[in-house]
CSV table of C-alpha atoms and ligand atoms in Angstrom, one decimal:
chain,number,residue,atom,x,y,z
A,1,MET,CA,-44.8,-8.0,-3.1
A,2,SER,CA,-44.1,-4.5,-2.8
A,3,TYR,CA,-40.8,-2.3,-3.6
A,4,GLU,CA,-39.7,-1.7,-0.3
A,5,ALA,CA,-40.5,-5.4,0.7
A,6,LEU,CA,-38.6,-6.6,-1.6
A,7,ARG,CA,-35.7,-4.0,-1.6
A,8,GLU,CA,-35.6,-5.2,1.9
A,9,GLN,CA,-35.0,-9.1,1.0
A,10,VAL,CA,-32.4,-8.0,-1.7
A,11,LEU,CA,-30.7,-6.5,1.7
A,12,THR,CA,-31.5,-9.7,4.0
A,13,ALA,CA,-30.0,-11.7,1.2
A,14,LEU,CA,-27.1,-9.0,1.0
A,15,SER,CA,-25.9,-9.3,4.1
A,16,LYS,CA,-25.0,-13.3,5.0
A,17,VAL,CA,-22.3,-12.5,3.0
A,18,VAL,CA,-19.3,-11.7,5.5
A,19,ASP,CA,-16.3,-9.8,4.8
A,20,PRO,CA,-13.3,-11.9,6.0
A,21,GLU,CA,-11.5,-9.3,6.3
A,22,LEU,CA,-14.0,-6.8,8.0
A,23,ARG,CA,-15.8,-9.7,10.1
A,24,ARG,CA,-18.7,-7.4,9.2
A,25,ASP,CA,-21.0,-8.2,6.9
A,26,ILE,CA,-21.2,-6.0,3.7
A,27,VAL,CA,-24.7,-4.2,4.0
A,28,SER,CA,-23.6,-3.3,8.3
A,29,ALA,CA,-20.0,-2.4,7.0
A,30,GLY,CA,-22.4,-0.4,4.6
A,31,MET,CA,-21.1,-1.2,1.0
A,32,VAL,CA,-23.7,-1.8,-0.7
A,33,LYS,CA,-25.0,1.0,-2.1
A,34,ASP,CA,-27.7,2.1,-5.5
A,35,VAL,CA,-30.1,-1.2,-5.6
A,36,HIS,CA,-31.9,-0.8,-8.3
A,37,ILE,CA,-34.9,-3.4,-8.4
A,38,ASP,CA,-36.5,-4.1,-12.8
A,39,GLY,CA,-39.2,-6.8,-11.8
A,40,GLY,CA,-36.5,-9.5,-11.8
A,41,PHE,CA,-33.6,-7.5,-12.3
A,42,VAL,CA,-31.4,-6.3,-9.4
A,43,LYS,CA,-28.7,-4.2,-9.9
A,44,PHE,CA,-27.0,-2.6,-7.3
A,45,THR,CA,-23.0,-0.9,-6.6
A,46,LEU,CA,-20.7,-2.9,-3.7
A,47,GLU,CA,-18.1,-0.9,-3.3
A,48,LEU,CA,-15.4,-1.8,-1.4
A,49,THR,CA,-12.5,0.1,0.8
A,50,THR,CA,-10.1,0.0,-1.6
A,51,PRO,CA,-9.2,-0.1,-5.7
A,52,ALA,CA,-6.6,-3.5,-4.6
A,53,CYS,CA,-9.0,-5.2,-2.9
A,54,PRO,CA,-7.4,-8.9,-3.1
A,55,LEU,CA,-11.6,-10.0,-2.2
A,56,ARG,CA,-12.6,-8.1,-4.9
A,57,GLU,CA,-13.7,-11.9,-7.1
A,58,TYR,CA,-14.9,-12.6,-3.8
A,59,LEU,CA,-17.0,-10.7,-2.9
A,60,VAL,CA,-18.6,-10.1,-5.9
A,61,THR,CA,-19.1,-13.6,-6.9
A,62,ALA,CA,-21.2,-14.1,-3.1
A,63,ALA,CA,-22.8,-11.1,-3.7
A,64,ARG,CA,-24.5,-11.3,-7.2
A,65,GLN,CA,-25.0,-15.1,-5.6
A,66,ALA,CA,-27.0,-14.1,-2.4
A,67,VAL,CA,-29.0,-12.0,-4.6
A,68,GLU,CA,-29.7,-14.4,-7.5
A,69,SER,CA,-31.1,-17.2,-4.3
A,70,LEU,CA,-33.6,-15.2,-4.6
A,71,GLU,CA,-37.0,-17.1,-5.5
A,72,TRP,CA,-38.2,-13.9,-8.0
A,73,VAL,CA,-34.7,-12.9,-9.1
A,74,GLU,CA,-33.5,-13.5,-12.7
A,75,LYS,CA,-30.9,-11.2,-14.0
A,76,VAL,CA,-28.5,-9.5,-11.5
A,77,GLU,CA,-25.6,-6.8,-12.3
A,78,VAL,CA,-23.2,-5.5,-9.7
A,79,ASP,CA,-21.0,-2.3,-10.1
A,80,VAL,CA,-17.9,-2.4,-8.8
A,81,THR,CA,-16.8,0.9,-7.0
A,82,ALA,CA,-13.4,1.5,-4.3
A,83,ARG,CA,-13.7,4.2,-1.5
A,84,VAL,CA,-10.3,4.5,0.5
A,85,PRO,CA,-11.4,5.3,3.8
A,86,GLN,CA,-9.2,7.9,5.6
A,87,GLN,CA,-6.7,6.9,8.7
A,88,VAL,CA,-8.7,9.0,12.1
A,89,ARG,CA,-5.3,11.6,13.1
A,90,SER,CA,-6.4,13.8,15.9
A,91,LYS,CA,-3.9,16.7,14.1
A,92,ALA,CA,-6.2,17.7,11.1
A,93,SER,CA,-2.7,18.7,8.9
A,94,MET,CA,-3.2,17.2,5.3
A,95,PRO,CA,-6.6,16.3,5.1
A,96,LEU,CA,-6.3,15.6,1.8
A,97,VAL,CA,-3.7,13.0,1.9
A,98,LYS,CA,-6.2,9.9,3.8
A,99,ASN,CA,-3.3,7.5,4.5
A,100,ILE,CA,-0.1,8.4,5.6
A,101,ILE,CA,2.2,5.3,5.2
A,102,ALA,CA,5.5,4.2,6.2
A,103,VAL,CA,7.9,1.5,3.9
A,104,GLY,CA,11.2,1.1,6.3
A,105,SER,CA,13.1,-1.5,7.9
A,106,GLY,CA,16.1,-2.0,9.9
A,107,LYS,CA,19.2,-2.9,7.8
A,108,GLY,CA,19.8,-1.5,4.3
A,109,GLY,CA,19.5,-2.7,0.8
A,110,VAL,CA,17.2,-5.1,2.0
A,111,GLY,CA,14.4,-3.0,-0.3
A,112,LYS,CA,12.7,-0.6,1.0
A,113,THR,CA,12.8,1.7,-2.0
A,114,THR,CA,12.4,-1.2,-4.5
A,115,VAL,CA,9.1,-2.1,-2.1
A,116,ALA,CA,8.5,1.0,-2.0
A,117,VAL,CA,8.2,2.7,-5.5
A,118,ASN,CA,6.7,-0.9,-7.7
A,119,ILE,CA,3.9,-1.6,-4.7
A,120,ALA,CA,3.4,2.8,-5.3
A,121,VAL,CA,2.6,1.8,-8.8
A,122,ALA,CA,1.8,-0.7,-9.2
A,123,LEU,CA,-2.1,1.0,-6.4
A,124,SER,CA,-2.1,3.8,-9.0
A,125,GLN,CA,-2.8,0.8,-11.7
A,126,MET,CA,-5.2,-0.6,-9.9
A,127,GLY,CA,-7.8,3.5,-9.7
A,128,ALA,CA,-6.1,4.5,-6.5
A,129,LYS,CA,-3.9,8.0,-5.8
A,130,VAL,CA,-1.2,7.9,-4.5
A,131,GLY,CA,2.0,9.8,-4.2
A,132,LEU,CA,5.0,9.0,-3.1
A,133,LEU,CA,7.5,10.9,-0.4
A,134,ASP,CA,11.1,9.8,-0.2
A,135,GLY,CA,12.1,10.1,3.3
A,136,ASP,CA,15.9,8.9,2.2
A,137,ILE,CA,17.4,12.8,2.4
A,138,TYR,CA,20.9,11.3,2.3
A,139,GLY,CA,20.8,8.5,-0.1
A,140,PRO,CA,17.6,9.4,-2.4
A,141,ASN,CA,16.9,5.9,-4.8
A,142,VAL,CA,13.4,7.4,-5.3
A,143,PRO,CA,14.0,9.4,-8.5
A,144,ARG,CA,16.4,7.0,-10.3
A,145,MET,CA,14.6,3.9,-9.3
A,146,LEU,CA,11.8,6.1,-11.1
A,147,GLY,CA,13.9,7.5,-13.9
A,148,VAL,CA,12.1,11.3,-12.5
A,149,GLN,CA,14.1,14.5,-12.3
A,150,GLY,CA,13.6,18.1,-12.7
A,151,GLN,CA,12.8,21.4,-11.0
A,152,PRO,CA,9.6,21.2,-8.8
A,153,LYS,CA,7.5,24.2,-10.0
A,154,ILE,CA,6.2,26.2,-6.8
A,155,VAL,CA,2.8,26.8,-6.7
A,156,GLY,CA,0.8,29.5,-4.0
A,157,GLY,CA,4.0,29.2,-1.6
A,158,LYS,CA,3.5,25.4,-2.0
A,159,LEU,CA,5.7,23.0,-3.7
A,160,MET,CA,4.6,20.6,-6.8
A,161,PRO,CA,5.4,17.1,-7.0
A,162,LEU,CA,7.0,15.7,-10.6
A,163,SER,CA,4.6,13.1,-11.9
A,164,SER,CA,5.8,9.2,-12.5
A,165,TRP,CA,4.2,6.3,-13.3
A,166,GLY,CA,0.7,7.8,-12.6
A,167,ILE,CA,2.1,8.3,-9.2
A,168,ARG,CA,2.9,11.8,-7.6
A,169,VAL,CA,7.2,11.8,-6.0
A,170,MET,CA,8.7,14.3,-3.8
A,171,SER,CA,12.4,13.7,-3.3
A,172,ILE,CA,15.1,15.9,-2.0
A,173,GLY,CA,17.3,14.3,-5.1
A,174,PHE,CA,15.1,17.4,-6.9
A,175,PHE,CA,16.8,20.3,-5.9
A,176,ILE,CA,20.1,18.7,-4.3
A,177,ASP,CA,23.7,18.0,-7.3
A,178,PRO,CA,22.9,14.0,-7.1
A,179,ASP,CA,26.9,13.5,-7.5
A,180,THR,CA,27.2,16.4,-4.0
A,181,PRO,CA,26.4,14.1,-0.5
A,182,VAL,CA,23.9,16.1,2.1
A,183,ILE,CA,26.0,16.3,5.2
A,184,TRP,CA,23.1,17.6,7.2
A,185,ARG,CA,22.6,17.2,11.4
A,186,GLY,CA,19.7,16.0,13.1
A,187,PRO,CA,17.7,19.5,13.2
A,188,MET,CA,18.6,20.3,9.7
A,189,LEU,CA,17.1,16.8,8.0
A,190,HIS,CA,13.6,17.6,10.0
A,191,LYS,CA,13.3,20.7,8.2
A,192,ALA,CA,14.0,19.1,4.8
A,193,VAL,CA,11.8,15.7,5.7
A,194,GLU,CA,8.5,18.9,7.0
A,195,GLN,CA,9.3,20.5,3.5
A,196,LEU,CA,9.6,17.9,1.6
A,197,LEU,CA,6.5,16.2,3.6
A,198,CYS,CA,3.8,19.4,5.1
A,199,GLU,CA,4.9,22.1,2.2
A,200,VAL,CA,3.8,20.2,-1.0
A,201,GLU,CA,0.3,20.2,-2.9
A,202,TRP,CA,-0.2,16.1,-2.8
A,203,GLY,CA,-3.5,17.6,-3.7
A,204,GLU,CA,-6.0,14.6,-2.6
A,205,LEU,CA,-4.8,11.5,-2.1
A,206,ASP,CA,-5.7,7.3,-0.9
A,207,TYR,CA,-1.9,6.2,-0.4
A,208,LEU,CA,1.1,8.8,0.6
A,209,PHE,CA,4.7,5.9,1.1
A,210,VAL,CA,6.9,7.2,3.3
A,211,ASP,CA,10.8,5.6,1.8
A,212,LEU,CA,12.4,5.7,4.5
A,213,PRO,CA,16.7,5.2,5.3
A,214,PRO,CA,17.5,3.0,7.3
A,215,GLY,CA,16.9,2.0,10.7
A,216,THR,CA,15.5,4.4,13.4
A,217,GLY,CA,17.6,7.0,13.5
A,218,ASP,CA,16.3,11.0,13.3
A,219,VAL,CA,14.5,10.4,9.7
A,220,GLN,CA,12.2,8.0,11.1
A,221,ILE,CA,11.8,10.6,14.4
A,222,SER,CA,10.9,13.7,12.4
A,223,LEU,CA,8.2,11.7,10.9
A,224,THR,CA,6.2,10.1,13.5
A,225,GLN,CA,6.4,13.4,15.0
A,226,LEU,CA,5.1,16.0,12.3
A,227,ILE,CA,2.5,13.5,11.5
A,228,GLU,CA,0.9,10.7,12.2
A,229,LEU,CA,0.7,7.5,10.0
A,230,ALA,CA,-1.9,4.9,9.1
A,231,GLY,CA,1.2,2.6,9.2
A,232,ALA,CA,4.4,0.9,8.3
A,233,VAL,CA,5.3,-1.5,6.7
A,234,ILE,CA,8.4,-3.3,7.0
A,235,VAL,CA,10.7,-4.7,4.5
A,236,THR,CA,13.1,-6.9,5.1
A,237,THR,CA,15.1,-10.1,3.4
A,238,PRO,CA,15.0,-14.0,5.1
A,239,GLN,CA,18.2,-13.7,6.6
A,240,ASP,CA,18.1,-13.8,11.0
A,241,VAL,CA,20.3,-10.7,11.2
A,242,ALA,CA,17.7,-8.9,8.6
A,243,LEU,CA,14.7,-9.6,10.3
A,244,TYR,CA,16.2,-8.7,13.8
A,245,ASP,CA,17.3,-5.7,12.6
A,246,ALA,CA,13.2,-5.3,11.0
A,247,LEU,CA,11.9,-6.1,14.3
A,248,LYS,CA,14.1,-3.4,16.0
A,249,SER,CA,12.2,-1.5,13.4
A,250,VAL,CA,8.6,-2.9,14.5
A,251,SER,CA,9.2,-1.9,18.2
A,252,MET,CA,10.6,1.7,17.2
A,253,PHE,CA,6.9,2.3,15.9
A,254,GLU,CA,5.3,0.4,18.5
A,255,LYS,CA,6.9,3.0,20.3
A,256,THR,CA,5.2,5.6,18.8
A,257,LYS,CA,1.8,4.8,18.0
A,258,THR,CA,2.1,4.1,15.2
A,259,PRO,CA,0.3,1.0,13.8
A,260,ILE,CA,2.4,-1.9,11.8
A,261,LEU,CA,0.1,-2.6,8.9
A,262,GLY,CA,2.4,-5.9,8.4
A,263,ILE,CA,6.4,-7.1,7.0
A,264,VAL,CA,7.5,-8.2,3.5
A,265,GLU,CA,9.6,-11.0,3.1
A,266,ASN,CA,11.9,-9.6,-0.6
A,267,MET,CA,14.4,-11.7,-1.5
A,268,SER,CA,13.2,-14.8,-0.1
A,269,TYR,CA,14.0,-17.6,-3.3
A,270,PHE,CA,14.1,-17.3,-6.8
A,271,VAL,CA,12.6,-18.7,-9.9
A,272,CYS,CA,14.3,-20.2,-13.0
A,273,PRO,CA,14.1,-18.2,-16.2
A,274,ASN,CA,14.4,-21.9,-18.3
A,275,CYS,CA,12.5,-24.0,-16.2
A,276,GLY,CA,10.5,-22.4,-13.3
A,277,HIS,CA,11.9,-24.1,-11.0
A,278,ARG,CA,10.7,-22.3,-7.3
A,279,THR,CA,14.5,-22.8,-5.3
A,280,GLU,CA,14.2,-21.2,-1.5
A,281,MET,CA,17.3,-19.0,-1.1
A,282,PHE,CA,17.0,-19.7,3.0
A,283,PRO,CA,15.4,-21.5,5.6
A,284,ARG,CA,12.0,-21.0,4.7
A,285,LYS,CA,9.4,-19.5,7.0
A,286,SER,CA,11.4,-18.1,9.4
A,287,VAL,CA,9.5,-14.5,8.4
A,288,GLU,CA,6.4,-16.0,8.3
A,289,ASP,CA,6.7,-17.7,11.4
A,290,GLU,CA,7.8,-14.8,13.1
A,291,CYS,CA,5.0,-12.8,12.1
A,292,ALA,CA,2.5,-15.0,13.3
A,293,LYS,CA,3.6,-15.8,16.2
A,294,ARG,CA,3.6,-11.5,16.7
A,295,LYS,CA,0.8,-10.9,15.3
A,296,ILE,CA,1.4,-9.4,12.1
A,297,ARG,CA,0.7,-9.4,9.3
A,298,TYR,CA,2.8,-11.1,6.4
A,299,LEU,CA,2.0,-9.6,3.8
A,300,GLY,CA,4.0,-11.8,1.2
A,301,SER,CA,6.9,-12.4,-0.8
A,302,ILE,CA,9.1,-11.5,-3.7
A,303,PRO,CA,11.6,-13.5,-5.4
A,304,PHE,CA,14.9,-12.1,-5.9
A,305,SER,CA,14.8,-10.9,-9.8
A,306,PRO,CA,17.6,-9.4,-11.6
A,307,GLU,CA,15.2,-8.4,-13.5
A,308,LEU,CA,13.8,-6.4,-11.4
A,309,SER,CA,16.8,-5.0,-10.1
A,310,VAL,CA,17.5,-4.4,-13.9
A,311,GLY,CA,14.7,-1.5,-14.2
A,312,SER,CA,15.0,0.2,-11.0
A,313,ASP,CA,18.1,1.3,-12.4
A,314,ILE,CA,16.7,2.4,-15.6
A,315,GLY,CA,14.0,3.4,-13.8
A,316,LYS,CA,11.1,2.0,-15.5
A,317,PRO,CA,9.7,-0.3,-12.0
A,318,ILE,CA,8.8,-3.6,-13.0
A,319,VAL,CA,4.7,-3.6,-12.7
A,320,VAL,CA,5.3,-0.9,-15.8
A,321,ALA,CA,8.5,-2.7,-17.2
A,322,GLU,CA,6.7,-6.1,-17.0
A,323,PRO,CA,3.9,-6.2,-15.2
A,324,HIS,CA,2.7,-10.5,-16.9
A,325,SER,CA,6.4,-11.4,-14.6
A,326,GLN,CA,6.2,-13.9,-11.8
A,327,VAL,CA,7.8,-10.6,-9.9
A,328,ALA,CA,5.3,-8.1,-10.4
A,329,ILE,CA,2.5,-10.4,-9.7
A,330,ALA,CA,4.0,-11.0,-6.8
A,331,LEU,CA,4.1,-7.7,-5.8
A,332,TYR,CA,1.2,-7.2,-7.3
A,333,GLU,CA,-0.4,-9.4,-4.7
A,334,VAL,CA,1.6,-7.3,-1.7
A,335,ALA,CA,0.5,-3.8,-2.9
A,336,LYS,CA,-3.1,-5.6,-2.3
A,337,GLN,CA,-2.1,-7.3,0.9
A,338,VAL,CA,-0.9,-3.2,1.6
A,339,ALA,CA,-4.4,-1.4,1.0
A,340,ALA,CA,-6.4,-3.9,2.8
A,341,SER,CA,-4.7,-3.7,6.3
A,342,VAL,CA,-4.1,0.0,5.1
A,343,SER,CA,-8.5,-0.4,5.0
A,344,ILE,CA,-8.9,-3.2,8.1
A,345,THR,CA,-6.6,-0.6,10.1
A,346,ALA,CA,-8.5,2.5,9.5
A,347,LEU,CA,-12.1,1.5,9.7
A,348,SER,CA,-11.1,-0.6,13.1
A,349,GLN,CA,-9.8,3.1,14.6
A,350,SER,CA,-13.1,5.0,13.1
B,1,LIG,N1,13.9,-9.0,-4.9
B,1,LIG,C1,14.9,-8.2,-6.0
B,1,LIG,N2,15.5,-9.2,-6.6
B,1,LIG,C2,17.1,-8.5,-7.5
B,1,LIG,N3,17.2,-7.2,-6.0
B,1,LIG,C3,16.7,-6.6,-5.7
B,1,LIG,C4,15.6,-6.5,-4.8
B,1,LIG,N4,15.0,-6.4,-4.3
B,1,LIG,C5,15.9,-4.6,-4.1
B,1,LIG,N5,16.9,-5.5,-5.0
B,1,LIG,C6,18.1,-4.8,-5.4
B,1,LIG,O1,19.1,-4.5,-4.0
B,1,LIG,C7,19.3,-3.7,-4.0
B,1,LIG,C8,19.0,-2.7,-2.9
B,1,LIG,O2,17.7,-1.6,-2.9
B,1,LIG,P1,16.8,-0.9,-2.6
B,1,LIG,O3,17.5,0.1,-3.0
B,1,LIG,O4,14.8,-1.0,-3.3
B,1,LIG,O5,17.0,-1.5,-1.0
B,1,LIG,P2,16.6,-0.3,0.5
B,1,LIG,O6,16.5,-1.2,1.3
B,1,LIG,O7,16.0,0.4,0.2
B,1,LIG,O8,18.2,0.4,0.3
B,1,LIG,P3,19.4,1.7,1.5
B,1,LIG,O9,18.4,1.1,2.8
B,1,LIG,O10,20.1,2.5,1.0
B,1,LIG,O11,17.9,3.1,1.2
B,1,LIG,C9,18.9,-3.0,-5.5
B,1,LIG,O12,20.0,-2.2,-6.5
B,1,LIG,C10,18.3,-2.7,-5.5
B,1,LIG,O13,17.6,-3.2,-7.9
B,2,LIG,MG1,16.1,3.0,0.1
């Protein structure tokens, strides 16, 4: 058989492997690259749509088995890489930043900043290029939670983000005295958001997260006016009031045509550190049920964890301090779900 015929057989076998999230086979989705055949040895690259792909193991195994099932194949080697798709934007602003993701909620104190910081760091640990903009102008908590401080330099008229635990960070907190409250009105706020977002040399980024203040106020409006978001991640706690406010936030983003990437349920259960028993802290599944009803992706739940809170207080995110803890594992899962949701949303628009 000719080399081309063998290659064709490999591609036909691989085209039977379907990515259940993209609902496309891996060949037509352009994920199979560099097929190389040497006798009974086949090597190819599987290019995932994010280094944090939750289906990584499944896809690699399925692809390997598909090729192994060919009679003449003796050995298969799969290289795995990733290329995050770029969201489609009508305005050509910030071309090096592939996806801008807002992290919001209706209610205050539900854990937006904690979740934003940890998933940003988690995605960077998994190999993505990540930035985090502290969009909470009145209460910038990101510098403290990451343990990062300093005056960003200005190079070529642009602000250079600070670097922390592998991610690039910008916050109004780098410029103001932490003890002095910011008392600005809408237009000043808008200008501040614009400068912190658009006048920063972010460089190449797969994901730029924007940690929002609670509610549906000025910053949220400014943000959706200034740039097109790849989507919004909504954080809630399981209580009905929090969920009710989170759904208001969902409506606000929907009105501005921002895709909803999904909802994260924070502080929903507690795992006993002694016996490992899981205790639900509120009636189970109300958030998950609401997501199913509204066809919103449920991005996962994060336990109540004193260690997570302590990590935030000392400026060391739990995914750095205790990456093997239950709460860190839950955060990694959420991070993967967010990345998958971004890829699916971006690809469905292109
Ligand atoms: N899963 C969790 N377990 C325990 N404590 C948590 C958890 N998530 C967040 N916290 C704690 O709850 C408090 C509020 O969290 P955080 O600041 O992230 O909320 P927020 O939604 O960003 O608040 P704000 O609306 O003020 O911006 C912090 O002290 C944080 O450490
Ligand atoms: Mg916050």
